[in-house]
Coordinates of N, CA and C in Angstrom, one line a residue:
X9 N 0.9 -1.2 0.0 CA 0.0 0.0 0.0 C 0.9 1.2 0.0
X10 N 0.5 2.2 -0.7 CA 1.5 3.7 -1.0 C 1.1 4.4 0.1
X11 N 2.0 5.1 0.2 CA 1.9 6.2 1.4 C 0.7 6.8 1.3
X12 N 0.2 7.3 0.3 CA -0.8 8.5 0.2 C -2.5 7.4 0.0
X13 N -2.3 5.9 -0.3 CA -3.3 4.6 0.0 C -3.6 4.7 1.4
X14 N -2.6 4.6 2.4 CA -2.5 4.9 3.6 C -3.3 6.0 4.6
X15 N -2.5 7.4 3.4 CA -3.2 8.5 4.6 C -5.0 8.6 4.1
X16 N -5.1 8.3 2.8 CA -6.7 8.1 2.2 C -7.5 7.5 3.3
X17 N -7.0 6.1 3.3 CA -7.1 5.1 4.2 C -7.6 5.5 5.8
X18 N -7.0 6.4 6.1 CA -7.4 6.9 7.8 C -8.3 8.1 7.7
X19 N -8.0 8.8 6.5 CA -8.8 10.0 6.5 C -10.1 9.6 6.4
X20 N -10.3 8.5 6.0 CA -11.6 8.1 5.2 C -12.9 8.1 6.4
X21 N -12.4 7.4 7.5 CA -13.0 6.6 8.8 C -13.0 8.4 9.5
X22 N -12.4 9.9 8.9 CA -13.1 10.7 9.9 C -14.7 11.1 9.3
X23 N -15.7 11.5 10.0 CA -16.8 11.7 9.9 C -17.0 13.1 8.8
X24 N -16.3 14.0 9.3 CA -16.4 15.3 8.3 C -16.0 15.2 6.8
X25 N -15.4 14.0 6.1 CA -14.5 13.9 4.8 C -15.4 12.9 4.3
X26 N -15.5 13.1 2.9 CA -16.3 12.2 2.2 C -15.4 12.2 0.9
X27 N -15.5 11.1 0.1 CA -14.2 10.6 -1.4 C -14.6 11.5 -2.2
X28 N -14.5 11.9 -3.3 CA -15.0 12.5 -4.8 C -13.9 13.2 -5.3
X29 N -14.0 12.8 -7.2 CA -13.3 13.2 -8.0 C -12.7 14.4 -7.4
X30 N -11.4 14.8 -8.2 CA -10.8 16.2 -8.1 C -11.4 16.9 -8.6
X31 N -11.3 18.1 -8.2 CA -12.3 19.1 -9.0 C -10.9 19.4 -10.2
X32 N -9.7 19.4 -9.7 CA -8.8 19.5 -10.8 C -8.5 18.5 -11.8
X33 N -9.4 17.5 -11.9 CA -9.3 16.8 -12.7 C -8.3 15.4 -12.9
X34 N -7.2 15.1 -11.2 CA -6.9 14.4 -11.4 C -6.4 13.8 -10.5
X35 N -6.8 12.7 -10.2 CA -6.7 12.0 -8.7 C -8.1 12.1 -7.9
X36 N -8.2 11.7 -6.5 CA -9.1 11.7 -5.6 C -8.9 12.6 -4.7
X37 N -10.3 12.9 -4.4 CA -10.1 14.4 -3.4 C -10.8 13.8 -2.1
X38 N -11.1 14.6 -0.8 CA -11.4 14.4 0.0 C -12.3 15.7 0.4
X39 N -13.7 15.6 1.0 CA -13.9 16.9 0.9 C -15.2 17.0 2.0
X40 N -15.2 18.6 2.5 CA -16.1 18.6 3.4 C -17.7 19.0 2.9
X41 N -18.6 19.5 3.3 CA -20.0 19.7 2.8 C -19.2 20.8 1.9
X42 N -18.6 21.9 2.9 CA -18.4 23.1 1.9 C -17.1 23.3 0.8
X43 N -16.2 22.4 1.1 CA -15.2 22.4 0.4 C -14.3 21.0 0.2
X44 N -13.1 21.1 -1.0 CA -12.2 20.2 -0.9 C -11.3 20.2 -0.2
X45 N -11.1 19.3 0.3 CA -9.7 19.4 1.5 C -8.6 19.3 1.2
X46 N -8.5 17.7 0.5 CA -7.3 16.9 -0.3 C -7.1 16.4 -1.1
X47 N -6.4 17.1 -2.1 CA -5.9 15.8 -3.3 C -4.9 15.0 -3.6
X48 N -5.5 13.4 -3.4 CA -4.4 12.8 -3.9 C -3.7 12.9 -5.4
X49 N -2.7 12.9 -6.0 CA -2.7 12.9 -7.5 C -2.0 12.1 -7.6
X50 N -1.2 10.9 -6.6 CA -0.2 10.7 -7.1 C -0.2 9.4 -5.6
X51 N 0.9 8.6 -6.0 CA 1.2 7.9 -4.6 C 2.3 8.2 -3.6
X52 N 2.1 9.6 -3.8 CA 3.3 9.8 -2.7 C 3.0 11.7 -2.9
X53 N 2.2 11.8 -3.4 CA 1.7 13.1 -3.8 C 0.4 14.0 -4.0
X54 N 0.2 14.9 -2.7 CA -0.8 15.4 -2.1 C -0.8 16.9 -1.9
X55 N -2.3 17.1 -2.6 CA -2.1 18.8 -1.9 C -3.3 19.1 -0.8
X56 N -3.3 20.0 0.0 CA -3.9 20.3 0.9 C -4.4 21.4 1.2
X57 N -5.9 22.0 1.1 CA -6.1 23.0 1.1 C -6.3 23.7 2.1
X58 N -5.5 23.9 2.9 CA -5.0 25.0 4.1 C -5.7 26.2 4.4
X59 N -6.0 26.9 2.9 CA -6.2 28.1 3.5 C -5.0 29.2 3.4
X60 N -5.4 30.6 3.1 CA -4.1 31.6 2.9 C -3.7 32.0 4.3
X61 N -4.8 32.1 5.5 CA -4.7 32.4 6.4 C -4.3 31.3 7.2
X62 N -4.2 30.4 7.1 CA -3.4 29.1 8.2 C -2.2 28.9 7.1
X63 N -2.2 29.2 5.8 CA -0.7 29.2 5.6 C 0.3 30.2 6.1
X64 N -0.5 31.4 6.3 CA 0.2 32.7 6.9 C 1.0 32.2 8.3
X65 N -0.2 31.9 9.1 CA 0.0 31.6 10.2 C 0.9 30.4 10.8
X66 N 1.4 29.5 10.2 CA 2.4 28.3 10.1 C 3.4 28.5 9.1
X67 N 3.5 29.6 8.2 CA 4.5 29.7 7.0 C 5.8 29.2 7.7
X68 N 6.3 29.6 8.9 CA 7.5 29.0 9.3 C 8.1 27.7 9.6
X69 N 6.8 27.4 10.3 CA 6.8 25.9 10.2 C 6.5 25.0 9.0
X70 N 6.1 25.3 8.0 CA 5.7 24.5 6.9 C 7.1 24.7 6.4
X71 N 7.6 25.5 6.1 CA 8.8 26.3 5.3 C 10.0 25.0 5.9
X72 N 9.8 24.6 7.6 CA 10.8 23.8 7.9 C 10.9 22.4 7.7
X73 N 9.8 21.9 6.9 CA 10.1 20.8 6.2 C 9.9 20.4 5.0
X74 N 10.9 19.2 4.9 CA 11.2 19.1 3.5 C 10.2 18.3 2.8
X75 N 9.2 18.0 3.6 CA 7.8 17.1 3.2 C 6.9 18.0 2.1
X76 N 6.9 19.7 2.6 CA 5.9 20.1 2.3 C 6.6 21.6 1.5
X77 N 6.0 21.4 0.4 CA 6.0 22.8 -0.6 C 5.0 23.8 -0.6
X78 N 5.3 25.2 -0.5 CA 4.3 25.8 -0.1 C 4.6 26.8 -1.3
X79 N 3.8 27.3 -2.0 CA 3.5 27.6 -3.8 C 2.8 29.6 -3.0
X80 N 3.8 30.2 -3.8 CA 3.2 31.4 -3.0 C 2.0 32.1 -4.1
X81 N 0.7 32.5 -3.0 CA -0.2 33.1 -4.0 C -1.4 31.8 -3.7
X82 N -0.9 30.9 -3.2 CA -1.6 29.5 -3.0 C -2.4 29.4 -1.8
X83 N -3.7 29.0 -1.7 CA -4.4 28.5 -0.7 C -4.2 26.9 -0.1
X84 N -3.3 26.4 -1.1 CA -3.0 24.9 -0.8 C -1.5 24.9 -0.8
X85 N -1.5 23.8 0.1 CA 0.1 23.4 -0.4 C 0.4 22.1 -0.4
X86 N 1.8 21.3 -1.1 CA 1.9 20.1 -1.6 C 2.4 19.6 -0.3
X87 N 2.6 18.0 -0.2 CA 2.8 17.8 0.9 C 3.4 16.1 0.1
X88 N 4.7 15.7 -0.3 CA 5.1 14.6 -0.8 C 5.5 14.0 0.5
X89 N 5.0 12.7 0.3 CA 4.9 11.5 1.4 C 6.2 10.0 1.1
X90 N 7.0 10.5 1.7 CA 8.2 9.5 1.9 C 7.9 8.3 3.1
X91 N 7.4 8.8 4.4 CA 7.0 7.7 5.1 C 6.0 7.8 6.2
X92 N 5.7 6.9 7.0 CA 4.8 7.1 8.1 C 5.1 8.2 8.5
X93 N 6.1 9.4 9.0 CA 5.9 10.1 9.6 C 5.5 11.4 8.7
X94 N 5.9 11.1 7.3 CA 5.0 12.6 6.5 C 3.3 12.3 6.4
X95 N 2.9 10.6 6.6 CA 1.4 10.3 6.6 C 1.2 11.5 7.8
X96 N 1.4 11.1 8.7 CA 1.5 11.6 10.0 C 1.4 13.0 10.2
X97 N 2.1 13.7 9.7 CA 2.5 15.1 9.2 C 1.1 15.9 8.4
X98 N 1.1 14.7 7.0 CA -0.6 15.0 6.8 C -1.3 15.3 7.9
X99 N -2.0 14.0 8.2 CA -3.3 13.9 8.8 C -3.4 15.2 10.3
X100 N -1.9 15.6 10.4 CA -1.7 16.6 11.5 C -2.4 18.2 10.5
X101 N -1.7 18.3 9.7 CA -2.1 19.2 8.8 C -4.1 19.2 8.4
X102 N -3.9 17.9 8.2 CA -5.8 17.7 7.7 C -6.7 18.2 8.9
X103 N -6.2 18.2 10.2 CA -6.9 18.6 11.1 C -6.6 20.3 11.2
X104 N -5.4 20.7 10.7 CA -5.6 22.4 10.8 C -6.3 22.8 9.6
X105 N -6.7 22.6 8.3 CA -7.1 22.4 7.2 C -8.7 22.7 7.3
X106 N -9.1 21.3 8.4 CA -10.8 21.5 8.5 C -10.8 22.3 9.4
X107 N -9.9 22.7 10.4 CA -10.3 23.9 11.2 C -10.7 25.3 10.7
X108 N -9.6 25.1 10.0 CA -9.3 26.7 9.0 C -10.8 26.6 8.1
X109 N -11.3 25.8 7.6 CA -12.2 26.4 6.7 C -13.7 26.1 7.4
X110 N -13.2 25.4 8.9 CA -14.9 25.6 9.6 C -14.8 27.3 10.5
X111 N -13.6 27.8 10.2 CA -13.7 29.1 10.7 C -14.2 29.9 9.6
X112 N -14.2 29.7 8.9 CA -14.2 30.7 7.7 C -15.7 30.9 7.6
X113 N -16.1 32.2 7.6 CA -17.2 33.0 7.3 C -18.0 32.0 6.7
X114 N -19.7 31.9 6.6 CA -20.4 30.9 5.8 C -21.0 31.8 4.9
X115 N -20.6 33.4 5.0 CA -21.1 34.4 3.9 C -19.8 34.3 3.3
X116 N -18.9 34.1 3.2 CA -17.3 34.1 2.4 C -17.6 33.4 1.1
X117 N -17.3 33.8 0.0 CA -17.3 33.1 -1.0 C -16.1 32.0 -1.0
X118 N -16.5 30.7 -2.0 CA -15.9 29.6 -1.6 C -14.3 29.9 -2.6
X119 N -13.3 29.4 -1.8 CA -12.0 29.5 -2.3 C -11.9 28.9 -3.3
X120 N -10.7 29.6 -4.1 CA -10.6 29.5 -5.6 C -10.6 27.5 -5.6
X121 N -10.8 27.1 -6.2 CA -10.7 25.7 -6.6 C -9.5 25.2 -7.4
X122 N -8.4 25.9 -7.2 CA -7.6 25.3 -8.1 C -6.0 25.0 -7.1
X123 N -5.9 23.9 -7.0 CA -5.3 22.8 -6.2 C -3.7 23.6 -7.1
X124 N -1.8 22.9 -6.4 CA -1.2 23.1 -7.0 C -0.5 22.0 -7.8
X125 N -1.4 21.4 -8.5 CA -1.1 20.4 -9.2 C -0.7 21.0 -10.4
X126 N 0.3 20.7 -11.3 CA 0.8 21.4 -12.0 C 2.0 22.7 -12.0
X127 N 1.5 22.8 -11.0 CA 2.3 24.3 -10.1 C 4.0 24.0 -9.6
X128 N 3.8 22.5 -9.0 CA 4.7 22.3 -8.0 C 5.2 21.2 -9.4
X129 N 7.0 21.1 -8.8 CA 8.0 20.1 -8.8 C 8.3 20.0 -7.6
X130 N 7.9 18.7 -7.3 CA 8.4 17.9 -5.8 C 9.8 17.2 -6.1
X131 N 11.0 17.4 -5.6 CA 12.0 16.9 -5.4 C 12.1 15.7 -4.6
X132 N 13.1 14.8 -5.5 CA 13.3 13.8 -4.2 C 14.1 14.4 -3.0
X133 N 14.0 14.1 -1.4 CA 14.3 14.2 -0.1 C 15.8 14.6 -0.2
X134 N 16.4 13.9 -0.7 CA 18.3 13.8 -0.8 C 18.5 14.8 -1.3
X135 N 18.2 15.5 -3.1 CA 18.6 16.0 -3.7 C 18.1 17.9 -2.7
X136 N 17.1 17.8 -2.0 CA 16.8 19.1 -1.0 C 17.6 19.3 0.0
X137 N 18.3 18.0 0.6 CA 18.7 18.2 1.6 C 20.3 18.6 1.7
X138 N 20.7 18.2 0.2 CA 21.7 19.0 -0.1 C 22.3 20.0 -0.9
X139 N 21.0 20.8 -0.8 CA 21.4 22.3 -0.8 C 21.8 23.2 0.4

């Protein structure tokens, strides 16, 4: 089973997330009444829709690992899964993710829908870690 089979897998059993197409057209999404949360696109490759304002507010910390790409201008960010502990790292994130958009105004218009699929080149771990 792939990493990202895995975090599907756990995400699935919370009550607020339900499966459906990408709205970008590719892979599986995860998503709440009001929005998409997460796309898988890939088996080791996921974006996460955070929010501008919880990316604001964690930029430093997302910035410090090498799991997660954050695309500026972006409400989502990518989040490549090497092992149990970036699953982990998800599902930590998926809970600030549904926070962030059960705070969000229910007069707010709904955030742009466009994931950074295409946006991002995910590196492998080695070639990052030796810069």
């Amino acid at each position: 089973m792939t990493p990202a089979q895995r975090a599907m897998e756990r995400l699935l059993t919370w009550p607020d997330l339900t499966a459906c197409p990408a709205d970008c057209g590719t892979g599986h999404a995860l998503r709440t009444t009001r929005d998409e949360i997460v796309h898988f696109h890939s088996a080791r490759d996921v974006d996460l829709h955070l929010t501008r304002r919880a990316i604001q507010r964690f930029h430093y910390d997302l910035g410090g690992s090498s799991a997660i790409q954050v695309v500026p201008d972006s409400d989502w960010v990518t989040v490549h899964l090497d092992c149990a502990t970036d699953v982990d790292l998800l599902l930590s994130l998926v809970s600030v993710a549904l926070k962030a958009h059960q705070n969000r105004p229910p007069s707010a218009p709904p955030a742009p829908a466009g994931c950074n699929f295409h946006r991002v080149t995910v590196l492998p771990r080695d070639v990052v870690s030796d810069r």
